[in-house]
PDB file of C-alpha atoms and ligand atoms in Angstrom:
ATOM      1  CA  MET A   8      38.824  34.205  27.586  1.00 50.00           C
ATOM      2  CA  GLU A   9      35.229  33.215  26.870  1.00 45.00           C
ATOM      3  CA  SER A  10      32.676  31.389  28.940  1.00 66.00           C
ATOM      4  CA  ALA A  11      30.698  30.349  25.815  1.00 90.00           C
ATOM      5  CA  LEU A  12      31.054  26.993  24.122  1.00 95.00           C
ATOM      6  CA  CYS A  13      33.269  26.549  21.069  1.00 96.00           C
ATOM      7  CA  SER A  14      31.344  27.440  17.876  1.00 96.00           C
ATOM      8  CA  HIS A  15      32.954  24.500  16.029  1.00 95.00           C
ATOM      9  CA  CYS A  16      32.773  21.470  18.286  1.00 96.00           C
ATOM     10  CA  GLN A  17      30.006  22.824  20.568  1.00 96.00           C
ATOM     11  CA  ARG A  18      31.621  20.751  23.315  1.00 95.00           C
ATOM     12  CA  ASN A  19      34.551  22.549  24.887  1.00 96.00           C
ATOM     13  CA  GLN A  20      34.744  25.920  26.481  1.00 96.00           C
ATOM     14  CA  ALA A  21      35.842  28.645  24.074  1.00 95.00           C
ATOM     15  CA  PHE A  22      39.275  30.104  24.657  1.00 93.00           C
ATOM     16  CA  TYR A  23      39.552  32.614  21.806  1.00 96.00           C
ATOM     17  CA  ARG A  24      37.051  34.907  20.121  1.00 96.00           C
ATOM     18  CA  ARG A  25      37.913  35.269  16.421  1.00 96.00           C
ATOM     19  CA  GLN A  26      36.105  38.525  15.785  1.00 94.00           C
ATOM     20  CA  TYR A  27      36.684  38.652  12.031  1.00 94.00           C
ATOM     21  CA  GLU A  28      34.802  35.365  11.565  1.00 95.00           C
ATOM     22  CA  GLY A  29      32.337  35.928  14.400  1.00 95.00           C
ATOM     23  CA  VAL A  30      33.240  32.613  16.065  1.00 96.00           C
ATOM     24  CA  SER A  31      34.537  31.493  19.467  1.00 97.00           C
ATOM     25  CA  LEU A  32      36.962  28.583  19.472  1.00 97.00           C
ATOM     26  CA  CYS A  33      38.269  26.111  22.008  1.00 97.00           C
ATOM     27  CA  LYS A  34      42.008  25.524  22.112  1.00 96.00           C
ATOM     28  CA  GLY A  35      41.877  22.371  19.982  1.00 96.00           C
ATOM     29  CA  CYS A  36      39.630  23.863  17.299  1.00 97.00           C
ATOM     30  CA  PHE A  37      41.673  27.087  17.233  1.00 97.00           C
ATOM     31  CA  LYS A  38      44.932  25.195  16.620  1.00 97.00           C
ATOM     32  CA  ALA A  39      43.289  22.937  14.026  1.00 96.00           C
ATOM     33  CA  SER A  40      41.904  25.986  12.194  1.00 97.00           C
ATOM     34  CA  VAL A  41      45.339  27.696  12.091  1.00 97.00           C
ATOM     35  CA  GLU A  42      46.953  24.515  10.743  1.00 96.00           C
ATOM     36  CA  LYS A  43      44.173  24.169   8.165  1.00 96.00           C
ATOM     37  CA  LYS A  44      44.685  27.767   7.019  1.00 97.00           C
ATOM     38  CA  VAL A  45      48.424  27.193   6.653  1.00 97.00           C
ATOM     39  CA  ARG A  46      47.763  23.995   4.662  1.00 96.00           C
ATOM     40  CA  ARG A  47      45.362  25.915   2.427  1.00 97.00           C
ATOM     41  CA  THR A  48      47.871  28.737   1.863  1.00 97.00           C
ATOM     42  CA  ILE A  49      50.582  26.199   0.988  1.00 96.00           C
ATOM     43  CA  GLY A  50      48.200  24.478  -1.442  1.00 96.00           C
ATOM     44  CA  ASN A  51      46.798  27.648  -3.041  1.00 97.00           C
ATOM     45  CA  TRP A  52      50.255  29.065  -3.713  1.00 97.00           C
ATOM     46  CA  LYS A  53      51.777  25.646  -4.562  1.00 96.00           C
ATOM     47  CA  MET A  54      54.527  26.430  -2.074  1.00 96.00           C
ATOM     48  CA  PHE A  55      55.924  22.920  -1.664  1.00 95.00           C
ATOM     49  CA  ALA A  56      56.343  19.696  -3.596  1.00 94.00           C
ATOM     50  CA  PRO A  57      56.145  16.393  -1.642  1.00 92.00           C
ATOM     51  CA  ASP A  58      59.888  15.759  -1.936  1.00 94.00           C
ATOM     52  CA  ASP A  59      61.045  19.264  -1.019  1.00 96.00           C
ATOM     53  CA  HIS A  60      63.777  19.833   1.507  1.00 97.00           C
ATOM     54  CA  ILE A  61      62.618  22.963   3.332  1.00 97.00           C
ATOM     55  CA  ALA A  62      65.061  25.295   5.045  1.00 98.00           C
ATOM     56  CA  VAL A  63      62.963  26.966   7.751  1.00 97.00           C
ATOM     57  CA  ALA A  64      64.430  30.297   8.825  1.00 97.00           C
ATOM     58  CA  VAL A  65      64.184  30.236  12.637  1.00 95.00           C
ATOM     59  CA  SER A  66      65.257  33.352  14.502  1.00 90.00           C
ATOM     60  CA  GLY A  67      63.989  32.162  17.888  1.00 88.00           C
ATOM     61  CA  GLY A  68      61.141  34.715  17.889  1.00 88.00           C
ATOM     62  CA  LYS A  69      57.482  33.699  18.271  1.00 89.00           C
ATOM     63  CA  ASP A  70      56.631  33.628  14.562  1.00 93.00           C
ATOM     64  CA  SER A  71      59.524  31.490  13.415  1.00 94.00           C
ATOM     65  CA  VAL A  72      59.382  28.994  16.303  1.00 94.00           C
ATOM     66  CA  THR A  73      55.623  28.595  15.795  1.00 95.00           C
ATOM     67  CA  MET A  74      56.090  28.164  12.035  1.00 96.00           C
ATOM     68  CA  LEU A  75      58.709  25.472  12.636  1.00 96.00           C
ATOM     69  CA  MET A  76      56.294  23.632  14.915  1.00 95.00           C
ATOM     70  CA  ILE A  77      53.411  23.848  12.410  1.00 95.00           C
ATOM     71  CA  LEU A  78      55.534  22.797   9.420  1.00 96.00           C
ATOM     72  CA  ALA A  79      57.093  19.944  11.386  1.00 94.00           C
ATOM     73  CA  ARG A  80      53.556  18.786  12.225  1.00 93.00           C
ATOM     74  CA  LEU A  81      52.241  19.119   8.682  1.00 92.00           C
ATOM     75  CA  SER A  82      55.285  17.364   7.235  1.00 91.00           C
ATOM     76  CA  THR A  83      54.462  14.147   9.108  1.00 90.00           C
ATOM     77  CA  ARG A  84      51.862  13.531   6.378  1.00 87.00           C
ATOM     78  CA  PHE A  85      54.557  13.796   3.704  1.00 88.00           C
ATOM     79  CA  PRO A  86      57.252  11.226   4.401  1.00 86.00           C
ATOM     80  CA  ARG A  87      59.463  12.472   1.538  1.00 92.00           C
ATOM     81  CA  THR A  88      59.491  16.072   2.817  1.00 93.00           C
ATOM     82  CA  LYS A  89      62.561  17.050   4.813  1.00 96.00           C
ATOM     83  CA  ILE A  90      62.906  20.028   7.154  1.00 97.00           C
ATOM     84  CA  THR A  91      66.061  21.738   8.373  1.00 97.00           C
ATOM     85  CA  ALA A  92      65.952  24.781  10.643  1.00 97.00           C
ATOM     86  CA  VAL A  93      68.383  27.540   9.783  1.00 97.00           C
ATOM     87  CA  THR A  94      69.338  30.215  12.323  1.00 96.00           C
ATOM     88  CA  VAL A  95      71.480  33.237  11.611  1.00 96.00           C
ATOM     89  CA  ASP A  96      73.672  34.590  14.401  1.00 95.00           C
ATOM     90  CA  GLU A  97      74.066  38.254  13.487  1.00 94.00           C
ATOM     91  CA  GLY A  98      76.581  38.916  16.259  1.00 94.00           C
ATOM     92  CA  ILE A  99      74.428  41.194  18.433  1.00 93.00           C
ATOM     93  CA  ALA A 100      75.724  40.952  21.998  1.00 90.00           C
ATOM     94  CA  GLY A 101      73.121  40.209  24.676  1.00 87.00           C
ATOM     95  CA  TYR A 102      70.395  39.498  22.133  1.00 88.00           C
ATOM     96  CA  ARG A 103      71.164  36.648  19.794  1.00 86.00           C
ATOM     97  CA  GLU A 104      72.581  34.144  22.292  1.00 87.00           C
ATOM     98  CA  GLU A 105      69.185  33.518  23.917  1.00 86.00           C
ATOM     99  CA  ALA A 106      67.426  33.105  20.563  1.00 88.00           C
ATOM    100  CA  VAL A 107      69.996  30.661  19.181  1.00 91.00           C
ATOM    101  CA  GLU A 108      69.704  28.555  22.329  1.00 90.00           C
ATOM    102  CA  LEU A 109      65.897  28.570  22.186  1.00 90.00           C
ATOM    103  CA  ALA A 110      65.923  27.605  18.522  1.00 92.00           C
ATOM    104  CA  SER A 111      68.384  24.761  19.225  1.00 94.00           C
ATOM    105  CA  ASN A 112      66.262  23.423  22.080  1.00 93.00           C
ATOM    106  CA  TYR A 113      63.073  23.351  19.999  1.00 93.00           C
ATOM    107  CA  CYS A 114      64.838  21.692  17.090  1.00 95.00           C
ATOM    108  CA  ARG A 115      66.092  18.985  19.440  1.00 95.00           C
ATOM    109  CA  GLU A 116      62.567  18.477  20.817  1.00 93.00           C
ATOM    110  CA  LEU A 117      61.055  18.278  17.338  1.00 93.00           C
ATOM    111  CA  GLY A 118      63.861  16.100  16.008  1.00 94.00           C
ATOM    112  CA  VAL A 119      64.713  18.685  13.343  1.00 96.00           C
ATOM    113  CA  ARG A 120      68.273  19.242  12.118  1.00 96.00           C
ATOM    114  CA  HIS A 121      69.513  22.722  13.067  1.00 97.00           C
ATOM    115  CA  GLU A 122      72.106  24.693  11.121  1.00 96.00           C
ATOM    116  CA  VAL A 123      73.483  27.896  12.664  1.00 96.00           C
ATOM    117  CA  ILE A 124      75.379  30.314  10.467  1.00 96.00           C
ATOM    118  CA  SER A 125      76.975  33.546  11.672  1.00 95.00           C
ATOM    119  CA  PHE A 126      77.706  36.898  10.079  1.00 95.00           C
ATOM    120  CA  LYS A 127      81.242  36.497  11.433  1.00 95.00           C
ATOM    121  CA  GLU A 128      81.942  33.368   9.419  1.00 94.00           C
ATOM    122  CA  ILE A 129      80.460  34.859   6.222  1.00 93.00           C
ATOM    123  CA  TYR A 130      81.471  38.511   6.410  1.00 92.00           C
ATOM    124  CA  GLY A 131      84.388  38.377   8.847  1.00 91.00           C
ATOM    125  CA  HIS A 132      82.557  40.353  11.559  1.00 90.00           C
ATOM    126  CA  GLY A 133      79.289  40.366  13.498  1.00 94.00           C
ATOM    127  CA  LEU A 134      76.756  43.203  13.208  1.00 93.00           C
ATOM    128  CA  ASP A 135      78.027  44.982  16.361  1.00 93.00           C
ATOM    129  CA  ASP A 136      81.582  45.169  14.985  1.00 92.00           C
ATOM    130  CA  PHE A 137      80.406  46.093  11.499  1.00 91.00           C
ATOM    131  CA  LEU A 138      78.303  48.997  12.805  1.00 90.00           C
ATOM    132  CA  ARG A 139      81.176  50.280  14.926  1.00 89.00           C
ATOM    133  CA  GLU A 140      83.383  50.514  11.848  1.00 85.00           C
ATOM    134  CA  LYS A 141      80.978  51.205   8.973  1.00 76.00           C
ATOM    135  CA  ARG A 142      81.014  54.462   7.032  1.00 61.00           C
ATOM    136  CA  GLY A 143      77.524  54.185   5.496  1.00 70.00           C
ATOM    137  CA  ARG A 144      74.387  56.038   6.543  1.00 76.00           C
ATOM    138  CA  LEU A 145      71.856  53.232   6.458  1.00 82.00           C
ATOM    139  CA  THR A 146      70.073  51.980   9.574  1.00 85.00           C
ATOM    140  CA  ALA A 147      71.286  48.875  11.398  1.00 90.00           C
ATOM    141  CA  CYS A 148      68.183  47.009  10.197  1.00 88.00           C
ATOM    142  CA  ALA A 149      68.910  47.869   6.555  1.00 87.00           C
ATOM    143  CA  TYR A 150      72.381  46.276   6.784  1.00 91.00           C
ATOM    144  CA  CYS A 151      71.165  43.422   8.941  1.00 93.00           C
ATOM    145  CA  GLY A 152      68.277  42.538   6.604  1.00 91.00           C
ATOM    146  CA  VAL A 153      70.514  42.340   3.541  1.00 92.00           C
ATOM    147  CA  PHE A 154      73.254  40.376   5.332  1.00 94.00           C
ATOM    148  CA  ARG A 155      70.726  37.982   6.837  1.00 94.00           C
ATOM    149  CA  ARG A 156      69.016  37.296   3.539  1.00 93.00           C
ATOM    150  CA  LYS A 157      72.287  36.227   2.013  1.00 94.00           C
ATOM    151  CA  ALA A 158      73.207  34.215   5.126  1.00 96.00           C
ATOM    152  CA  ILE A 159      69.935  32.258   4.913  1.00 96.00           C
ATOM    153  CA  ASN A 160      70.519  31.572   1.213  1.00 94.00           C
ATOM    154  CA  LEU A 161      74.020  30.277   1.952  1.00 94.00           C
ATOM    155  CA  ALA A 162      72.875  28.099   4.855  1.00 96.00           C
ATOM    156  CA  ALA A 163      69.965  26.704   2.828  1.00 96.00           C
ATOM    157  CA  ARG A 164      72.278  25.744  -0.009  1.00 94.00           C
ATOM    158  CA  LYS A 165      74.814  24.289   2.401  1.00 95.00           C
ATOM    159  CA  VAL A 166      72.223  21.864   3.816  1.00 96.00           C
ATOM    160  CA  GLY A 167      70.948  20.991   0.322  1.00 96.00           C
ATOM    161  CA  ALA A 168      67.509  22.617   0.710  1.00 97.00           C
ATOM    162  CA  THR A 169      65.197  23.124  -2.270  1.00 96.00           C
ATOM    163  CA  LYS A 170      63.008  25.867  -0.690  1.00 97.00           C
ATOM    164  CA  ILE A 171      63.329  28.497   2.012  1.00 98.00           C
ATOM    165  CA  ALA A 172      60.382  29.197   4.346  1.00 98.00           C
ATOM    166  CA  THR A 173      60.232  32.475   6.263  1.00 97.00           C
ATOM    167  CA  ALA A 174      57.749  33.359   9.019  1.00 96.00           C
ATOM    168  CA  HIS A 175      56.067  36.500   7.659  1.00 97.00           C
ATOM    169  CA  ASN A 176      52.556  36.682   9.115  1.00 97.00           C
ATOM    170  CA  LEU A 177      49.514  38.540   7.763  1.00 98.00           C
ATOM    171  CA  ASP A 178      50.418  41.752   9.640  1.00 97.00           C
ATOM    172  CA  ASP A 179      53.998  41.670   8.262  1.00 96.00           C
ATOM    173  CA  MET A 180      52.697  41.185   4.713  1.00 97.00           C
ATOM    174  CA  LEU A 181      50.314  44.114   4.917  1.00 97.00           C
ATOM    175  CA  GLN A 182      52.897  46.367   6.568  1.00 96.00           C
ATOM    176  CA  THR A 183      55.436  45.560   3.842  1.00 96.00           C
ATOM    177  CA  TYR A 184      52.969  46.287   1.027  1.00 96.00           C
ATOM    178  CA  MET A 185      52.028  49.589   2.683  1.00 95.00           C
ATOM    179  CA  LEU A 186      55.653  50.515   3.404  1.00 94.00           C
ATOM    180  CA  ASN A 187      56.563  49.947  -0.223  1.00 94.00           C
ATOM    181  CA  LEU A 188      53.670  52.157  -1.313  1.00 94.00           C
ATOM    182  CA  LEU A 189      54.495  54.877   1.227  1.00 94.00           C
ATOM    183  CA  GLU A 190      58.130  54.844   0.122  1.00 92.00           C
ATOM    184  CA  GLY A 191      57.064  55.045  -3.534  1.00 94.00           C
ATOM    185  CA  ALA A 192      58.752  51.714  -4.294  1.00 93.00           C
ATOM    186  CA  VAL A 193      56.219  50.415  -6.821  1.00 92.00           C
ATOM    187  CA  ASP A 194      58.658  47.838  -8.211  1.00 91.00           C
ATOM    188  CA  ARG A 195      59.241  46.409  -4.723  1.00 91.00           C
ATOM    189  CA  PHE A 196      55.464  46.476  -4.114  1.00 95.00           C
ATOM    190  CA  VAL A 197      54.884  44.366  -7.225  1.00 94.00           C
ATOM    191  CA  ARG A 198      57.714  41.939  -6.529  1.00 91.00           C
ATOM    192  CA  PHE A 199      56.771  41.242  -2.901  1.00 93.00           C
ATOM    193  CA  SER A 200      54.728  38.049  -2.760  1.00 95.00           C
ATOM    194  CA  PRO A 201      53.977  34.955  -0.642  1.00 97.00           C
ATOM    195  CA  VAL A 202      56.160  33.047  -3.137  1.00 96.00           C
ATOM    196  CA  LEU A 203      59.344  34.522  -4.578  1.00 92.00           C
ATOM    197  CA  GLN A 204      60.589  32.379  -7.404  1.00 88.00           C
ATOM    198  CA  ASP A 205      63.395  32.789  -9.901  1.00 82.00           C
ATOM    199  CA  PRO A 206      61.712  31.994 -13.260  1.00 74.00           C
ATOM    200  CA  ARG A 207      64.946  30.419 -14.485  1.00 74.00           C
ATOM    201  CA  GLY A 208      65.167  28.230 -11.383  1.00 75.00           C
ATOM    202  CA  ARG A 209      68.745  29.194 -10.531  1.00 76.00           C
ATOM    203  CA  PHE A 210      68.010  30.553  -7.065  1.00 87.00           C
ATOM    204  CA  LEU A 211      66.083  28.958  -4.218  1.00 93.00           C
ATOM    205  CA  THR A 212      62.368  29.771  -4.012  1.00 95.00           C
ATOM    206  CA  ARG A 213      61.341  31.607  -0.830  1.00 96.00           C
ATOM    207  CA  VAL A 214      57.863  31.000   0.589  1.00 97.00           C
ATOM    208  CA  LYS A 215      55.806  32.475   3.446  1.00 98.00           C
ATOM    209  CA  PRO A 216      53.414  29.797   4.764  1.00 98.00           C
ATOM    210  CA  LEU A 217      52.053  32.011   7.612  1.00 98.00           C
ATOM    211  CA  CYS A 218      51.170  34.907   5.297  1.00 98.00           C
ATOM    212  CA  GLU A 219      47.437  34.606   6.017  1.00 97.00           C
ATOM    213  CA  ILE A 220      47.655  34.121   9.792  1.00 97.00           C
ATOM    214  CA  PRO A 221      47.307  37.324  11.861  1.00 97.00           C
ATOM    215  CA  GLU A 222      50.227  38.020  14.182  1.00 95.00           C
ATOM    216  CA  ARG A 223      48.112  37.635  17.329  1.00 95.00           C
ATOM    217  CA  GLU A 224      46.960  34.161  16.224  1.00 97.00           C
ATOM    218  CA  VAL A 225      50.533  33.074  15.555  1.00 96.00           C
ATOM    219  CA  ALA A 226      51.420  34.220  19.083  1.00 95.00           C
ATOM    220  CA  LEU A 227      48.339  32.541  20.538  1.00 96.00           C
ATOM    221  CA  TYR A 228      49.146  29.260  18.792  1.00 96.00           C
ATOM    222  CA  GLY A 229      52.663  29.356  20.259  1.00 94.00           C
ATOM    223  CA  PHE A 230      51.304  30.328  23.671  1.00 93.00           C
ATOM    224  CA  SER A 231      48.762  27.491  23.632  1.00 93.00           C
ATOM    225  CA  GLU A 232      51.604  25.079  22.843  1.00 92.00           C
ATOM    226  CA  GLY A 233      53.552  26.407  25.831  1.00 91.00           C
ATOM    227  CA  LEU A 234      56.350  27.648  23.571  1.00 88.00           C
ATOM    228  CA  ARG A 235      58.917  29.966  25.098  1.00 84.00           C
ATOM    229  CA  PHE A 236      60.131  32.819  22.934  1.00 80.00           C
ATOM    230  CA  GLN A 237      62.996  35.218  23.049  1.00 79.00           C
ATOM    231  CA  SER A 238      62.424  37.867  25.722  1.00 77.00           C
ATOM    232  CA  ALA A 239      65.128  40.428  24.866  1.00 80.00           C
ATOM    233  CA  SER A 240      64.486  43.015  22.144  1.00 82.00           C
ATOM    234  CA  CYS A 241      67.089  43.848  19.571  1.00 87.00           C
ATOM    235  CA  PRO A 242      69.000  46.969  20.682  1.00 88.00           C
ATOM    236  CA  TYR A 243      69.003  48.264  17.088  1.00 88.00           C
ATOM    237  CA  MET A 244      65.244  48.028  16.509  1.00 82.00           C
ATOM    238  CA  THR A 245      64.459  51.268  14.665  1.00 73.00           C
ATOM    239  CA  GLU A 246      61.827  50.561  12.062  1.00 68.00           C
ATOM    240  CA  ALA A 247      59.749  53.577  13.065  1.00 76.00           C
ATOM    241  CA  LEU A 248      57.411  53.665  10.082  1.00 87.00           C
ATOM    242  CA  ARG A 249      56.691  49.925  10.245  1.00 88.00           C
ATOM    243  CA  ASN A 250      55.918  50.233  13.962  1.00 88.00           C
ATOM    244  CA  GLU A 251      53.524  53.111  13.308  1.00 92.00           C
ATOM    245  CA  LEU A 252      51.781  51.085  10.621  1.00 94.00           C
ATOM    246  CA  ARG A 253      51.578  48.111  12.984  1.00 93.00           C
ATOM    247  CA  SER A 254      49.746  50.142  15.629  1.00 93.00           C
ATOM    248  CA  ILE A 255      47.454  51.804  13.041  1.00 96.00           C
ATOM    249  CA  PHE A 256      46.451  48.413  11.596  1.00 96.00           C
ATOM    250  CA  ASN A 257      46.000  46.965  15.102  1.00 95.00           C
ATOM    251  CA  ARG A 258      43.608  49.777  15.978  1.00 96.00           C
ATOM    252  CA  LEU A 259      41.746  49.389  12.686  1.00 97.00           C
ATOM    253  CA  GLU A 260      41.384  45.634  13.141  1.00 96.00           C
ATOM    254  CA  ILE A 261      39.910  46.097  16.624  1.00 95.00           C
ATOM    255  CA  ALA A 262      37.407  48.685  15.371  1.00 96.00           C
ATOM    256  CA  HIS A 263      36.647  46.884  12.083  1.00 96.00           C
ATOM    257  CA  PRO A 264      37.348  43.140  12.395  1.00 96.00           C
ATOM    258  CA  GLY A 265      38.488  41.641   9.098  1.00 96.00           C
ATOM    259  CA  VAL A 266      40.102  44.805   7.747  1.00 97.00           C
ATOM    260  CA  LEU A 267      43.603  43.253   7.864  1.00 97.00           C
ATOM    261  CA  PHE A 268      42.612  40.380   5.646  1.00 96.00           C
ATOM    262  CA  SER A 269      40.506  42.411   3.204  1.00 97.00           C
ATOM    263  CA  SER A 270      43.273  44.982   2.697  1.00 97.00           C
ATOM    264  CA  TYR A 271      45.853  42.211   2.259  1.00 97.00           C
ATOM    265  CA  LYS A 272      43.658  40.645  -0.445  1.00 97.00           C
ATOM    266  CA  ALA A 273      43.318  44.074  -2.087  1.00 97.00           C
ATOM    267  CA  MET A 274      47.129  44.450  -2.092  1.00 96.00           C
ATOM    268  CA  LEU A 275      47.476  41.103  -3.887  1.00 96.00           C
ATOM    269  CA  LYS A 276      44.910  42.172  -6.501  1.00 96.00           C
ATOM    270  CA  LEU A 277      46.564  45.568  -7.000  1.00 95.00           C
ATOM    271  CA  ARG A 278      49.896  43.816  -7.330  1.00 94.00           C
ATOM    272  CA  ASP A 279      48.496  41.571 -10.084  1.00 93.00           C
ATOM    273  CA  LEU A 280      47.016  44.579 -11.883  1.00 94.00           C
ATOM    274  CA  ALA A 281      50.284  46.543 -11.666  1.00 91.00           C
ATOM    275  CA  LYS A 282      52.491  43.608 -12.738  1.00 88.00           C
ATOM    276  CA  SER A 283      52.359  44.357 -16.462  1.00 87.00           C
ATOM    277  CA  GLY A 284      53.746  47.875 -15.852  1.00 85.00           C
ATOM    278  CA  VAL A 285      56.814  46.681 -13.948  1.00 83.00           C
ATOM    279  CA  PRO A 286      59.443  44.606 -15.749  1.00 80.00           C
ATOM    280  CA  PRO A 287      60.234  41.312 -13.967  1.00 74.00           C
ATOM    281  CA  SER A 288      63.475  41.580 -12.034  1.00 74.00           C
ATOM    282  CA  ALA A 289      66.235  40.036 -14.117  1.00 76.00           C
ATOM    283  CA  LEU A 290      68.136  38.266 -11.366  1.00 80.00           C
ATOM    284  CA  GLU A 291      71.761  37.548 -12.156  1.00 85.00           C
ATOM    285  CA  SER A 292      74.537  35.990 -10.101  1.00 88.00           C
ATOM    286  CA  CYS A 293      76.639  38.498  -8.160  1.00 89.00           C
ATOM    287  CA  GLN A 294      80.073  38.700  -9.792  1.00 92.00           C
ATOM    288  CA  SER A 295      81.698  38.523  -6.390  1.00 91.00           C
ATOM    289  CA  CYS A 296      79.738  35.902  -4.431  1.00 90.00           C
ATOM    290  CA  GLY A 297      77.246  34.334  -6.863  1.00 89.00           C
ATOM    291  CA  GLU A 298      74.140  35.366  -4.896  1.00 87.00           C
ATOM    292  CA  PRO A 299      71.039  36.691  -6.700  1.00 85.00           C
ATOM    293  CA  THR A 300      71.198  40.363  -7.642  1.00 88.00           C
ATOM    294  CA  SER A 301      69.632  42.738 -10.149  1.00 82.00           C
ATOM    295  CA  SER A 302      72.985  44.468 -10.739  1.00 84.00           C
ATOM    296  CA  LYS A 303      76.586  43.255 -11.166  1.00 90.00           C
ATOM    297  CA  ILE A 304      77.373  43.161  -7.454  1.00 92.00           C
ATOM    298  CA  CYS A 305      74.825  42.148  -4.813  1.00 90.00           C
ATOM    299  CA  GLU A 306      73.833  44.540  -2.027  1.00 89.00           C
ATOM    300  CA  ALA A 307      75.560  42.503   0.675  1.00 92.00           C
ATOM    301  CA  CYS A 308      78.877  42.608  -1.204  1.00 92.00           C
ATOM    302  CA  ARG A 309      78.468  46.343  -1.874  1.00 90.00           C
ATOM    303  CA  MET A 310      77.811  46.969   1.821  1.00 89.00           C
ATOM    304  CA  VAL A 311      81.085  45.324   2.764  1.00 87.00           C
ATOM    305  CA  GLY A 312      82.928  47.394   0.171  1.00 84.00           C
ATOM    306  CA  VAL A 313      83.121  45.178  -2.925  1.00 82.00           C
ATOM    307  CA  THR A 314      82.827  47.228  -6.133  1.00 74.00           C
ATOM    308  CA  SER A 315      82.876  46.046  -9.739  1.00 66.00           C
ATOM    309  CA  GLU A 316      85.973  48.187 -10.376  1.00 63.00           C
ATOM    310  CA  ARG A 317      87.782  46.496  -7.552  1.00 57.00           C
ATOM    311  CA  LEU A 318      86.746  43.119  -8.888  1.00 54.00           C
ATOM    312  CA  GLU A 319      88.040  43.919 -12.346  1.00 51.00           C
ATOM    313  CA  VAL A 320      91.423  44.761 -10.835  1.00 43.00           C
ATOM    314  CA  THR A 321      91.578  41.654  -8.713  1.00 41.00           C
ATOM    315  CA  VAL A 322      90.239  39.142 -11.287  1.00 34.00           C
TER     316      VAL A 322
HETATM  317 FE1  SF4 B   8      68.594  42.969  12.630  1.00 61.06          FE
HETATM  318 FE2  SF4 B   8      67.055  45.170  12.908  1.00 61.06          FE
HETATM  319 FE3  SF4 B   8      66.062  42.742  13.432  1.00 61.06          FE
HETATM  320 FE4  SF4 B   8      67.896  43.834  15.043  1.00 61.06          FE
HETATM  321  S1  SF4 B   8      65.792  44.608  14.664  1.00 61.06           S
HETATM  322  S2  SF4 B   8      67.852  41.700  14.309  1.00 61.06           S
HETATM  323  S3  SF4 B   8      69.194  44.925  13.575  1.00 61.06           S
HETATM  324  S4  SF4 B   8      66.756  43.505  11.425  1.00 61.06           S
HETATM  325 ZN1   ZN B   9      36.116  23.221  19.733  1.00 61.06          ZN
HETATM  326 ZN1   ZN B  10      77.663  39.313  -3.694  1.00 61.06          ZN
END
């Protein structure tokens, strides 16, 4: 909290010091500046067309609930734009119930249609049951991420959406670029972007409208709106390397304000420079479920035991 006046309006008391710009902002100017940044990101990356139907992936966490609120607000200027919130119930006992309820309540308040889809209805079992029976050696998050991606695609298509919006913030973007580099996954590094589009237009475009908003500002926006977020943590949370990167970048940003944004911009430039050395991913339809994949069978189908040999026998 600041006792100084807001650097923008010079009228109200400042409530947040944005170190990386050297300004202090009152609540109103802070929220307006976040919304303006999101609008600019959407415009710069041409994320939406005026008549898009946007499926907003809402987990019930702070980022996704805040994104839903911002997009719902921005969409009031575009009468032909439609928004539907999509929530995936992974089937994690004691964790997901609260988030689904929170998401439903906010959708009701905002007057946004809410579609809930569960792992159980798609894959025949929730994540808890799957992990009890699985034979694989991947982490829970690796399975969950792949299953959820497909679930969001299915839900978005079911509601007739033309785009999918996910709530990756600036910190998430930077962590993902760094993780891909640290894991030596140069192809994934190059393909990760604020806009993921199938050049042949067969699969829904995924966009990240909060990609330039630091995590703490997303949380502060939600907090200043009085939003309530999920309190329980996922019992499977294991992403050790990502968590280490998060705390390293947090420390760096405190010591050197602006470093998050400048390194994110550098990642985008490096990605552009490296593009010509990495062939574009030739996305095909999975032979089992029709979802996008770079091989015959998508990862989600492979994880539940579908193989191309088995398909050939059953077809
Ligand atoms: Fe899924 Fe991992 Fe997130 Fe839990 S922490 S919801 S297992 S991705
Ligand atoms: Zn102000
Ligand atoms: Zn598949």
